[in-house]
XYZ file of N, CA and C in Angstrom:
480
model
N 192.897 120.301 112.467
C 193.612 120.868 111.331
C 195.119 120.816 111.505
N 195.552 120.898 112.766
C 196.994 120.862 113.011
C 197.586 119.509 112.658
N 196.781 118.461 112.669
C 197.317 117.125 112.409
C 197.423 116.817 110.914
N 196.674 117.506 110.070
C 196.708 117.212 108.633
C 198.096 117.339 108.008
N 198.863 118.385 108.325
C 200.166 118.508 107.676
C 201.215 117.488 108.147
N 200.939 116.756 109.202
C 201.909 115.759 109.673
C 201.921 114.612 108.687
N 203.081 114.395 108.079
C 203.134 113.379 107.028
C 203.280 111.986 107.618
N 202.751 111.022 106.913
C 202.692 109.658 107.422
C 203.439 108.674 106.538
N 204.267 109.155 105.627
C 204.997 108.268 104.740
C 204.299 108.055 103.414
N 203.055 108.511 103.320
C 202.316 108.433 102.061
C 202.107 109.845 101.546
N 202.023 109.972 100.252
C 201.800 111.284 99.644
C 200.382 111.757 99.955
N 200.285 112.984 100.439
C 198.986 113.589 100.719
C 199.107 115.096 100.522
N 198.235 115.682 99.714
C 198.321 117.127 99.484
C 198.176 117.950 100.765
N 197.578 117.377 101.801
C 197.355 118.123 103.038
C 198.666 118.511 103.731
N 199.781 117.835 103.407
C 201.045 118.223 104.038
C 201.529 119.587 103.529
N 200.913 120.045 102.434
C 201.295 121.343 101.868
C 200.289 122.450 102.210
N 199.319 122.152 103.070
C 198.252 123.104 103.387
C 198.756 124.441 103.932
N 199.792 124.425 104.710
C 200.256 125.659 105.366
C 201.231 126.477 104.526
N 201.578 125.988 103.360
C 202.581 126.677 102.550
C 201.937 127.842 101.804
N 202.563 129.010 101.938
C 202.124 130.173 101.167
C 203.266 130.588 100.255
N 202.906 130.949 99.045
C 203.873 131.328 98.018
C 203.817 132.842 97.857
N 204.974 133.468 97.754
C 205.035 134.904 97.501
C 204.821 135.090 96.004
N 203.562 135.223 95.615
C 203.195 135.306 94.202
C 202.835 136.747 93.876
N 203.607 137.367 93.010
C 203.418 138.769 92.614
C 203.434 139.688 93.835
N 204.284 139.322 94.797
C 204.439 140.148 95.988
C 203.366 139.948 97.043
N 202.457 139.007 96.825
C 201.370 138.761 97.771
C 201.464 137.320 98.281
N 201.470 137.114 99.610
C 201.450 135.737 100.129
C 200.145 135.045 99.721
N 200.275 133.953 98.982
C 199.126 133.250 98.426
C 199.225 131.767 98.782
N 198.107 131.136 99.192
C 198.158 129.693 99.472
C 198.601 128.917 98.228
N 199.403 127.892 98.450
C 199.923 127.079 97.343
C 198.800 126.543 96.457
N 197.695 126.117 97.063
C 196.585 125.545 96.295
C 195.963 126.561 95.342
N 196.197 127.857 95.595
C 195.637 128.895 94.729
C 196.511 129.180 93.509
N 197.772 128.750 93.539
C 198.672 129.042 92.420
C 199.098 127.789 91.664
N 198.673 126.611 92.150
C 199.094 125.375 91.489
C 198.095 124.259 91.756
N 198.119 123.296 90.856
C 197.314 122.092 91.029
C 198.180 121.040 91.711
N 197.635 120.385 92.733
C 198.366 119.343 93.441
C 197.793 117.991 93.035
N 198.675 117.044 92.712
C 198.210 115.708 92.355
C 199.150 114.669 92.955
N 198.683 113.430 92.950
C 199.453 112.320 93.513
C 199.599 111.255 92.437
N 200.719 111.287 91.678
C 200.890 110.290 90.616
C 201.117 108.873 91.150
N 201.714 108.735 92.327
C 201.858 107.424 92.957
C 201.876 107.612 94.470
N 201.938 106.520 95.211
C 201.769 106.560 96.667
C 202.833 107.380 97.396
N 203.974 107.589 96.779
C 205.037 108.299 97.486
C 205.501 109.570 96.773
N 204.691 110.084 95.841
C 205.078 111.285 95.099
C 203.924 112.285 95.042
N 204.263 113.533 95.318
C 203.326 114.638 95.122
C 203.795 115.421 93.919
N 202.879 115.834 93.081
C 203.230 116.623 91.904
C 202.513 117.960 91.984
N 203.262 119.035 91.779
C 202.717 120.378 91.824
C 202.857 120.973 90.429
N 201.717 121.314 89.822
C 201.704 121.906 88.479
C 201.221 123.347 88.599
N 202.139 124.324 88.505
C 201.734 125.724 88.633
C 200.801 126.155 87.506
N 199.828 127.001 87.826
C 198.947 127.553 86.797
C 199.743 128.516 85.920
N 200.710 129.211 86.548
C 201.589 130.135 85.829
C 203.001 129.547 85.879
N 203.531 129.045 84.753
C 204.861 128.424 84.767
C 205.961 129.343 85.299
N 205.760 130.651 85.243
C 206.763 131.578 85.748
C 206.862 131.590 87.272
N 205.890 130.991 87.937
C 205.900 130.995 89.406
C 206.569 129.759 89.993
N 207.112 128.904 89.152
C 207.694 127.648 89.634
C 208.829 127.883 90.635
N 209.654 128.900 90.384
C 210.744 129.212 91.307
C 210.231 129.694 92.652
N 209.179 130.514 92.641
C 208.581 131.003 93.890
C 208.000 129.847 94.701
N 207.346 128.920 94.017
C 206.762 127.759 94.694
C 207.861 126.904 95.306
N 208.916 126.687 94.535
C 210.034 125.874 95.020
C 210.666 126.512 96.260
N 210.862 127.834 96.234
C 211.435 128.535 97.387
C 210.527 128.421 98.618
N 209.222 128.525 98.398
C 208.274 128.430 99.506
C 208.322 127.041 100.148
N 208.457 126.008 99.326
C 208.536 124.639 99.860
C 209.836 124.454 100.635
N 210.934 124.971 100.089
C 212.231 124.854 100.764
C 212.209 125.593 102.114
N 211.528 126.727 102.173
C 211.490 127.525 103.404
C 210.505 126.960 104.427
N 209.639 126.062 104.017
C 208.619 125.527 104.927
C 209.211 124.453 105.835
N 208.362 123.951 106.746
C 208.796 122.900 107.666
C 208.417 121.509 107.177
N 208.136 121.385 105.871
C 207.731 120.096 105.308
C 208.880 119.090 105.376
N 210.098 119.552 105.178
C 211.254 118.670 105.279
C 211.475 117.801 104.056
N 210.986 118.228 102.907
C 211.165 117.480 101.663
C 211.754 118.428 100.630
N 212.782 117.959 99.934
C 213.417 118.788 98.905
C 212.694 118.592 97.582
N 212.223 119.695 96.980
C 211.509 119.574 95.707
C 212.461 119.366 94.531
N 211.985 118.671 93.509
C 212.747 118.570 92.262
C 211.872 119.181 91.168
N 212.513 119.955 90.296
C 211.817 120.793 89.339
C 212.265 120.390 87.933
N 211.288 120.099 87.054
C 211.652 119.754 85.667
C 211.349 120.912 84.703
N 211.096 122.097 85.227
C 210.803 123.254 84.395
C 209.316 123.509 84.211
N 208.510 122.464 84.351
C 207.058 122.612 84.219
C 206.327 122.201 85.490
N 206.877 121.246 86.188
C 206.260 120.701 87.398
C 207.295 120.564 88.503
N 206.785 120.515 89.705
C 207.638 120.235 90.862
C 207.179 118.897 91.423
N 208.141 118.049 91.699
C 207.828 116.746 92.299
C 208.433 116.693 93.692
N 207.642 116.136 94.602
C 208.115 115.905 95.961
C 208.056 114.399 96.206
N 209.207 113.797 96.409
C 209.241 112.369 96.717
C 209.188 112.221 98.229
N 208.172 111.548 98.697
C 207.973 111.360 100.126
C 208.796 110.149 100.551
N 209.862 110.376 101.337
C 210.683 109.242 101.759
C 209.952 108.438 102.832
N 210.252 107.147 102.914
C 209.652 106.367 104.003
C 210.161 106.902 105.336
N 209.303 106.878 106.336
C 209.682 107.415 107.645
C 210.557 106.422 108.404
N 211.580 106.940 109.047
C 212.410 106.100 109.913
C 211.672 105.923 111.238
N 212.082 104.930 112.006
C 211.459 104.677 113.305
C 211.613 105.902 114.214
N 212.786 106.516 114.160
C 213.031 107.711 114.981
C 212.091 108.850 114.593
N 211.906 109.066 113.285
C 211.022 110.136 112.809
C 209.568 109.820 113.162
N 209.189 108.541 113.101
C 207.832 108.147 113.480
C 207.557 108.492 114.943
N 208.525 108.202 115.797
C 208.362 108.514 117.225
C 208.277 110.023 117.434
N 209.091 110.765 116.694
C 209.079 112.223 116.777
C 207.707 112.773 116.357
N 207.172 112.255 115.256
C 205.864 112.692 114.782
C 204.754 112.294 115.759
N 204.907 111.126 116.376
C 203.940 110.679 117.364
C 203.912 111.631 118.564
N 205.086 112.080 118.982
C 205.158 113.059 120.077
C 204.512 114.376 119.668
N 204.699 114.769 118.408
C 204.097 116.000 117.909
C 202.568 115.885 117.925
N 202.055 114.721 117.536
C 200.609 114.487 117.565
C 200.093 114.606 118.994
N 200.817 114.009 119.940
C 200.420 114.086 121.351
C 200.423 115.530 121.835
N 201.431 116.284 121.427
C 201.529 117.697 121.824
C 200.332 118.486 121.293
N 199.986 118.281 120.023
C 198.832 118.969 119.440
C 197.547 118.558 120.157
N 197.449 117.282 120.507
C 196.274 116.805 121.240
C 196.149 117.492 122.590
N 197.262 117.612 123.305
C 197.241 118.296 124.607
C 196.861 119.759 124.438
N 197.405 120.412 123.406
C 197.059 121.818 123.156
C 195.563 121.959 122.884
N 195.001 121.017 122.156
C 193.568 121.034 121.877
C 192.742 120.878 123.140
N 193.160 119.963 124.018
C 192.429 119.748 125.272
C 192.529 120.970 126.183
N 193.710 121.592 126.225
C 193.874 122.804 127.030
C 192.969 123.919 126.493
N 192.894 124.056 125.171
C 192.033 125.078 124.575
C 190.563 124.821 124.945
N 190.146 123.563 124.911
C 188.772 123.229 125.298
C 188.516 123.579 126.760
N 189.470 123.273 127.619
C 189.305 123.586 129.047
C 189.249 125.094 129.275
N 190.026 125.844 128.503
C 189.990 127.306 128.622
C 188.616 127.852 128.216
N 188.041 127.277 127.178
C 186.697 127.691 126.757
C 185.695 127.380 127.868
N 185.817 126.189 128.455
C 184.910 125.823 129.555
C 185.034 126.816 130.704
N 186.256 127.166 131.065
C 186.478 128.124 132.157
C 185.809 129.460 131.846
N 185.975 129.947 130.628
C 185.354 131.219 130.231
C 183.831 131.141 130.328
N 183.260 130.036 129.855
C 181.807 129.880 129.891
C 181.318 129.802 131.333
N 182.044 129.072 132.175
C 181.641 128.959 133.579
C 181.692 130.310 134.284
N 182.667 131.130 133.942
C 182.739 132.483 134.523
C 181.515 133.297 134.112
N 181.132 133.199 132.843
C 179.959 133.943 132.363
C 178.686 133.443 133.031
N 178.603 132.135 133.242
C 177.429 131.573 133.903
C 177.354 132.063 135.350
N 178.477 132.111 136.038
C 178.477 132.542 137.440
C 178.059 134.007 137.570
N 178.342 134.799 136.546
C 177.957 136.217 136.563
C 176.505 136.416 136.109
N 175.937 135.429 135.433
C 174.586 135.558 134.896
C 173.543 135.479 136.007
N 172.368 135.943 135.690
C 171.282 135.993 136.662
C 170.430 134.725 136.560
N 171.005 133.598 137.011
C 170.312 132.317 137.029
C 170.197 131.840 138.472
N 169.268 130.934 138.700
C 169.179 130.329 140.033
C 170.363 129.384 140.225
N 170.634 129.028 141.485
C 171.760 128.127 141.774
C 171.581 126.781 141.079
N 170.342 126.293 141.092
C 170.070 125.001 140.439
C 170.311 125.080 138.935
N 169.877 126.167 138.307
C 170.078 126.338 136.870
C 171.567 126.433 136.549
N 172.312 127.160 137.373
C 173.768 127.267 137.159
C 174.421 125.896 137.274
N 174.006 125.138 138.301
C 174.589 123.808 138.509
C 174.265 122.896 137.322
N 173.027 122.959 136.828
C 172.636 122.145 135.677
C 173.455 122.513 134.440
N 173.654 123.813 134.232
C 174.465 124.265 133.099
C 175.909 123.791 133.229
N 176.448 123.876 134.435
C 177.831 123.423 134.661
C 177.977 121.938 134.356
N 176.998 121.149 134.803
C 177.030 119.700 134.536
C 176.946 119.442 133.027
N 176.062 120.164 132.351
C 175.898 119.996 130.901
C 177.168 120.398 130.151
N 177.775 121.493 130.574
C 179.023 121.952 129.946
C 180.123 120.919 130.151
N 180.176 120.328 131.339
C 181.190 119.301 131.609
C 180.978 118.096 130.699
N 179.718 117.713 130.463
C 179.429 116.585 129.567
C 179.912 116.898 128.151
N 179.637 118.131 127.705
C 180.063 118.543 126.368
C 181.586 118.536 126.271
N 182.249 119.049 127.311
C 183.715 119.069 127.335
C 184.271 117.651 127.294
N 183.691 116.766 128.100
C 184.170 115.380 128.130
C 184.051 114.727 126.757
N 182.932 114.989 126.061
C 182.742 114.421 124.722
C 183.774 114.995 123.747
N 184.041 116.301 123.844
C 185.011 116.935 122.941
C 186.423 116.423 123.222
N 186.765 116.277 124.488
C 188.093 115.758 124.858
C 188.244 114.329 124.349
N 187.186 113.539 124.472
C 187.235 112.160 123.987
C 187.457 112.136 122.471
N 186.785 113.044 121.757
C 186.946 113.126 120.292
C 188.386 113.496 119.930
N 188.967 114.464 120.652
C 190.360 114.861 120.416
C 191.280 113.662 120.642
N 191.039 112.925 121.722
C 191.870 111.752 122.020
C 191.743 110.685 120.931
N 190.517 110.484 120.426
C 190.312 109.493 119.358
C 191.053 109.900 118.085
N 190.947 111.177 117.727
C 191.625 111.674 116.526
C 193.137 111.525 116.673
N 193.657 111.882 117.849
C 195.102 111.772 118.085
C 195.557 110.321 118.063
N 194.751 109.445 118.640
C 195.106 108.019 118.640
C 195.152 107.486 117.213
N 194.148 107.851 116.409
C 194.112 107.401 115.018
C 195.311 107.939 114.235
N 195.652 109.203 114.443
C 196.790 109.801 113.729
C 198.093 109.147 114.184
N 198.226 108.861 115.476
C 199.430 108.200 115.976
C 199.572 106.814 115.359
N 198.462 106.082 115.280
C 198.497 104.750 114.643
C 198.886 104.861 113.185
N 198.367 105.880 112.510
C 198.689 106.094 111.094
C 200.177 106.395 110.924
N 200.716 107.218 111.823
C 202.141 107.583 111.748
C 203.035 106.374 112.055
N 202.627 105.573 113.023
C 203.473 104.462 113.459
C 203.373 103.230 112.559
N 202.332 103.194 111.695
C 202.128 102.037 110.813
C 203.234 102.016 109.756
N 203.818 100.861 109.558
C 204.884 100.697 108.560
C 204.327 100.469 107.186
């Protein structure tokens, strides 16, 4: 989920997933107060359900880490996705790697917790060893999946 908001130079509503709008004094997900559409490959269009909330939506986008300035025509907000520079692509690639490492560390922490519970459980030594081996296999598969997802996202970011 952390990789979805990373933009790749193409318009994708997922880059707005983390944005919350202060709507009627309540933090509300953007998707709950507006319709998101993609009129062309490099433009996102946000059509608020309540036209009076357009200013709140615009402020929420400006305050977010999306890095795109919205343009407002009074009824809709448009976000033009600029092409990524080589420097920004490398920066995003590093961010993908960082998220991948965080994911692998989280998986290892879960494994450690499970192994502690197994060591405290009333199992035979052979059963504990079998469980540890099985848990390691599961961890290896999950780590491999994280690496595949990160590799695919890095390729997507680096593609011109």
